CSV table of C-alpha atoms in Angstrom, one decimal:
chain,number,residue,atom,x,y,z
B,1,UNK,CA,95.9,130.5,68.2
B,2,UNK,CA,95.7,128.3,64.9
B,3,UNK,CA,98.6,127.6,62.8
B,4,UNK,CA,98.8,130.0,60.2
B,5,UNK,CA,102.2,129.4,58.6
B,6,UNK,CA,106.1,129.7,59.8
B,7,UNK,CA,107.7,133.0,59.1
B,8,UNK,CA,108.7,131.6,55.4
B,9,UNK,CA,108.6,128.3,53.2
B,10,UNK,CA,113.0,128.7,53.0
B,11,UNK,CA,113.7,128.0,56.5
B,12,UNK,CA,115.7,131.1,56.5
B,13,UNK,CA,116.1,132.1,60.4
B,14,UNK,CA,118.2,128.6,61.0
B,15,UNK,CA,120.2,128.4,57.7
B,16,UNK,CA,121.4,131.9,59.3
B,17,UNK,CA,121.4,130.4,62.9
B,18,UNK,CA,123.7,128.0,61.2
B,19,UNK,CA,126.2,130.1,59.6
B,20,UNK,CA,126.0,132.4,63.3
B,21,UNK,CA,125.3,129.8,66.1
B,22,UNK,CA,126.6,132.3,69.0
B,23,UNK,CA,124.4,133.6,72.3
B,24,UNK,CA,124.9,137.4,71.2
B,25,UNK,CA,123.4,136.2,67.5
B,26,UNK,CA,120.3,134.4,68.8
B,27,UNK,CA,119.7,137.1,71.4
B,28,UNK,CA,119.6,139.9,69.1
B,29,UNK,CA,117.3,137.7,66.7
B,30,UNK,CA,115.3,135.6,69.3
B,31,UNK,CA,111.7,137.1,69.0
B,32,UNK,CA,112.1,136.5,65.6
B,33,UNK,CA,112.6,132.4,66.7
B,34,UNK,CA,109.9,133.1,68.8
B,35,UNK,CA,107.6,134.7,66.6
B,36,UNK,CA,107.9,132.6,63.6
B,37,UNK,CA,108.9,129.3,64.7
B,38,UNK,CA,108.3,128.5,68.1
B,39,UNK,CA,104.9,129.8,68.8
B,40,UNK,CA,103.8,128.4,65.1
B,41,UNK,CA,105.0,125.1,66.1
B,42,UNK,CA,103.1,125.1,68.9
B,43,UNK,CA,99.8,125.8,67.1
B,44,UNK,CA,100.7,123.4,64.5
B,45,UNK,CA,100.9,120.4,66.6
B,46,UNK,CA,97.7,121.7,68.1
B,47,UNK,CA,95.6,121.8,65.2
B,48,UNK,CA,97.2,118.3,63.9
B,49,UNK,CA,96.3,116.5,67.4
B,50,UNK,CA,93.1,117.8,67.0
B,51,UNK,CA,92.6,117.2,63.8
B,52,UNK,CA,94.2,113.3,63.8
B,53,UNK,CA,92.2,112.4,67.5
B,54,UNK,CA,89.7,110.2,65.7
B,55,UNK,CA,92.2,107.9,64.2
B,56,UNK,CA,93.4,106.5,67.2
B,57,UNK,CA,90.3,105.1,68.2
B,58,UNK,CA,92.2,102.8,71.3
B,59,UNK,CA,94.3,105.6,72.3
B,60,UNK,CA,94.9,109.3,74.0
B,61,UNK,CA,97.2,111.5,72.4
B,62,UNK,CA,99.0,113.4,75.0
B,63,UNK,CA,99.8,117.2,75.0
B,64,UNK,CA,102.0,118.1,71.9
B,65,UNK,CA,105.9,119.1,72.9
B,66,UNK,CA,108.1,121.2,71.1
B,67,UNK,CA,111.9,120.8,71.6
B,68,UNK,CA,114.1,123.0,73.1
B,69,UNK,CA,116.4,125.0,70.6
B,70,UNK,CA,119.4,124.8,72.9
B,71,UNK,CA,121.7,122.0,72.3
B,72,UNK,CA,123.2,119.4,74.9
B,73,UNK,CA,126.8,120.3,74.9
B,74,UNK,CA,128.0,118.4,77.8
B,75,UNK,CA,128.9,115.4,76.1
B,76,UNK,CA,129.8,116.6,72.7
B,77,UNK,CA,132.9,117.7,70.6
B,78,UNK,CA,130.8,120.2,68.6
B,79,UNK,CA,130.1,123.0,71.7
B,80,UNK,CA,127.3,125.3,69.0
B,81,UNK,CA,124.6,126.3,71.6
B,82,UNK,CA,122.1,125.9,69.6
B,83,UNK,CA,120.1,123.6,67.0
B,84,UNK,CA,119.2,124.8,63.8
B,85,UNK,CA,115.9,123.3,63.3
B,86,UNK,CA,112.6,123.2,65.2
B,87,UNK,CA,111.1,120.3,66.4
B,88,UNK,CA,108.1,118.9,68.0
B,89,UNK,CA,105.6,115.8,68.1
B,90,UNK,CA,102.6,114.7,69.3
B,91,UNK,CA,102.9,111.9,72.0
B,92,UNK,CA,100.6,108.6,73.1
B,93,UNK,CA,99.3,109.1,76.3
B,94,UNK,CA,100.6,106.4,78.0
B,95,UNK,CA,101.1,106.1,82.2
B,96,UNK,CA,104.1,105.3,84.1
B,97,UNK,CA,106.2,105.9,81.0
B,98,UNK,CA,109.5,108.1,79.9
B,99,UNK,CA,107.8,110.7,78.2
B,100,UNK,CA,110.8,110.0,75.9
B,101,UNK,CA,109.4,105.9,76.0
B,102,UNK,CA,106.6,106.5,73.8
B,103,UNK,CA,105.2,106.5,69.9
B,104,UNK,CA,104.5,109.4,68.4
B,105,UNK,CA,101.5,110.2,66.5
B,106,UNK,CA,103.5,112.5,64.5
B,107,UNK,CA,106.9,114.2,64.7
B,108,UNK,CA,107.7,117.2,62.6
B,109,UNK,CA,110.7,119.4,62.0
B,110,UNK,CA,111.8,122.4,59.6
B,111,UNK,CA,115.2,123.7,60.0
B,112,UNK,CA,118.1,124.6,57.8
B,113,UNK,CA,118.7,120.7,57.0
B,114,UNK,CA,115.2,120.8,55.8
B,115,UNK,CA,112.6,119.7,56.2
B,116,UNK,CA,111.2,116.1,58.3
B,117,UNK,CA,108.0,114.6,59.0
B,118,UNK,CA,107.3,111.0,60.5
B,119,UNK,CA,105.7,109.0,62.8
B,120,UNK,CA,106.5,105.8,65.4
B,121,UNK,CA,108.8,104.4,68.4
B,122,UNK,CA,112.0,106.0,68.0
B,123,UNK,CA,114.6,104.7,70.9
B,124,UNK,CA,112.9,102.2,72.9
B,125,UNK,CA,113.9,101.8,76.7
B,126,UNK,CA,114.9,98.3,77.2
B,127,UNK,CA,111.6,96.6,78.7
B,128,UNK,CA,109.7,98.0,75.7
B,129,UNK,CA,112.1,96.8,73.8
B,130,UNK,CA,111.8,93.6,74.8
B,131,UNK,CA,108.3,94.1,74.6
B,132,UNK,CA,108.2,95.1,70.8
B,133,UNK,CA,110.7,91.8,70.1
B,134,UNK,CA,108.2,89.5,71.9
B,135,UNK,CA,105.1,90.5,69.9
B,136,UNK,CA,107.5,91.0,66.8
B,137,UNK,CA,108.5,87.2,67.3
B,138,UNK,CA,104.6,86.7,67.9
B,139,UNK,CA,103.2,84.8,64.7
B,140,UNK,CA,99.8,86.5,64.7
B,141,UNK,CA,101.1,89.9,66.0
B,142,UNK,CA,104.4,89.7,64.3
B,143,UNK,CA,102.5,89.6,60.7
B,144,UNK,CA,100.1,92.3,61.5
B,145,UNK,CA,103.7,94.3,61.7
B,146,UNK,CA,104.9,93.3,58.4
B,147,UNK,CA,101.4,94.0,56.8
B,148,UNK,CA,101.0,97.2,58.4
B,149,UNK,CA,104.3,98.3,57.1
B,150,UNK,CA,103.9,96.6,53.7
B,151,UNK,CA,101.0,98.6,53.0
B,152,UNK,CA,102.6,102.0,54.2
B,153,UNK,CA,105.2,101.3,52.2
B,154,UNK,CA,102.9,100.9,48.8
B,155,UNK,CA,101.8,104.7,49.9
B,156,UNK,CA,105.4,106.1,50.3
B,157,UNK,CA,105.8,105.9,54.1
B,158,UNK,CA,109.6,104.3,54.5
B,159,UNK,CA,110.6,102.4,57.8
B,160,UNK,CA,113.5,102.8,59.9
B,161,UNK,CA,114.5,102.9,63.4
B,162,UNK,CA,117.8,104.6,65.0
B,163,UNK,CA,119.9,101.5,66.1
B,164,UNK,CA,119.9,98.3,64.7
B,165,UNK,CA,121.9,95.1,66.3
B,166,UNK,CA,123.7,93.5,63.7
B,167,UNK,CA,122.3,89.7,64.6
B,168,UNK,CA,119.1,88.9,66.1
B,169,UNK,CA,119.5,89.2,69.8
B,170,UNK,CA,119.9,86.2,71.8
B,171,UNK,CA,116.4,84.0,72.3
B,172,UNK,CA,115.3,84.2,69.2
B,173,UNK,CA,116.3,82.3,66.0
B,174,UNK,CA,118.8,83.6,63.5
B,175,UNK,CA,116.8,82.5,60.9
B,176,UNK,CA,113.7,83.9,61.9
B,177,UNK,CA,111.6,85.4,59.2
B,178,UNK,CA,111.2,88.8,61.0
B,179,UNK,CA,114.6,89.2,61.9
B,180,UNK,CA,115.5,92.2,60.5
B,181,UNK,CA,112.4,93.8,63.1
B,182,UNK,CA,113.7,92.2,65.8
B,183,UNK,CA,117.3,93.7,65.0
B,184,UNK,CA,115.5,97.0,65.4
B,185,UNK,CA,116.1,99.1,68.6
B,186,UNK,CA,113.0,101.4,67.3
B,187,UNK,CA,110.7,101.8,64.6
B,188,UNK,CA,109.7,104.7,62.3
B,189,UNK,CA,108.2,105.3,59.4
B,190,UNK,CA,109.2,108.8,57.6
B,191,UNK,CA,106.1,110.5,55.8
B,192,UNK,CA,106.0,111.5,52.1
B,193,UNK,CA,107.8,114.6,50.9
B,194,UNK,CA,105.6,117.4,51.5
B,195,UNK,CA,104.6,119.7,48.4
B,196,UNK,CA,106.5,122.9,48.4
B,197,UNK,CA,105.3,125.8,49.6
B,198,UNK,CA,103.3,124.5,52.7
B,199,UNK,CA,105.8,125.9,55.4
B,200,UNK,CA,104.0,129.4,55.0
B,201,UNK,CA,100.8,128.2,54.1
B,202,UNK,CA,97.5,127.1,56.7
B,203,UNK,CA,97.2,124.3,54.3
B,204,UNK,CA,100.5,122.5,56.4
B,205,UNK,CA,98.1,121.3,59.0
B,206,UNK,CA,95.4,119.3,56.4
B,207,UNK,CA,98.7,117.7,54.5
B,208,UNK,CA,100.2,116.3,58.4
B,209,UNK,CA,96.6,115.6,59.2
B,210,UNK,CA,96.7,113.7,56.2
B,211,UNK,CA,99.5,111.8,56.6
B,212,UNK,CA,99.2,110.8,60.3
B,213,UNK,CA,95.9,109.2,60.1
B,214,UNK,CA,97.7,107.2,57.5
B,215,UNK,CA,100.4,105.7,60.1
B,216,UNK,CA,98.1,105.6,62.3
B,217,UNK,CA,97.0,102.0,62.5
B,218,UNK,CA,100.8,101.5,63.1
B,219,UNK,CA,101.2,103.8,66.1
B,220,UNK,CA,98.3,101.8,67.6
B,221,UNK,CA,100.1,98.3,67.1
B,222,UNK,CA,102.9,100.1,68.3
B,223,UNK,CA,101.7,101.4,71.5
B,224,UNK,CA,100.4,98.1,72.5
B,225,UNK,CA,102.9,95.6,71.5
B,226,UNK,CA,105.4,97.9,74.0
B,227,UNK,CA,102.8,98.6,77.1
């Protein structure tokens, strides 16, 4: 099946998940999650990893994944079943890995936060970490990085990461003119918005396609620097 749009461009399943996050609420509306969510996200990431293959010229995607709707609740405060967005990527192939442990070609989500697309190395395990700190450190390597992100950034692509230390870790020097990426316990870069009215539309597919070949050269130095 081909991606042919989500149930609507408004998101408007989760921002009423949201306002009802109960079993007996997502029961009674679950094949319309299924319908026009789920199953479209699945095709989505299909079509994009099809369609973004050629850009990674020194690597395999892996088989896209879509994340469960149901929330972890063991460990939280907040005890909502359920998330109210979608979400999925498209994975580096990489062996003997986390499937957690690896960049992403693309990660995409619509829910009723809004809406999120990116790409990169979101929470490193600690050997690639170390890993991405040695080649970040690296004076050839380590300003590949900083022109790779430097030119994404002229486009619109913005880096981040989900943890940062607040000094360089130990072994390295304080004043070291990457420090900031070697404070980094992951790095993303966040795509530009989307036009409106691509949720519903076929034409969602060419805009991620679009974007991920951009980011792409940085997934690549990515996925070697932490192998």
């Amino acid at each position: 099946m081909s991606f042919q749009g989500f149930a609507d461009d408004g998101a408007k399943f989760f921002k009423a998940l949201a306002k009802n996050n109960e079993r007996a609420w997502f029961l009674a509306h679950k094949a319309e999650y299924e319908e026009g969510w789920n199953a479209p996200m699945k095709a989505l990431l299909e079509d994009v990893s099809a369609g973004i293959d050629k850009a990674f010229p020194h690597c395999d995607l892996d088989e896209p994944k879509v994340f469960r709707i149901f929330r972890d609740v063991r460990f939280s405060k907040d005890k909502t079943p359920y998330k109210t967005h979608i979400g999925g990527f498209i994975p580096i192939k990489r062996q003997s890995a986390k499937s957690t442990d690896v960049p992403a070609a693309l990660y995409f989500q619509v829910g009723a936060e809004g809406t999120f697309a990116g790409a990169g190395h979101y929470m490193m395990e600690p050997d690639s970490l170390a890993r991405f700190r040695a080649a970040v450190a690296d004076d050839k390597r380590g300003k590949e990085l900083v022109q790779l992100l430097a030119r994404l950034a002229k486009k619109g692509y913005a880096s981040d990461s989900h943890d940062a230390l607040k000094r360089v870790p130990k072994g390295f020097d304080a004043d070291h003119p990457r420090a900031d990426l070697l404070k980094r316990k992951g790095l993303t870069v966040s795509f530009p918005k989307l036009p409106k009215g691509l949720l519903a539309d076929k034409k969602l597919v060419k805009a991620l396609v679009d974007a991920s070949k951009v980011s792409a050269p940085l997934i690549e130095w990515l996925t070697f620097a932490t192998a």
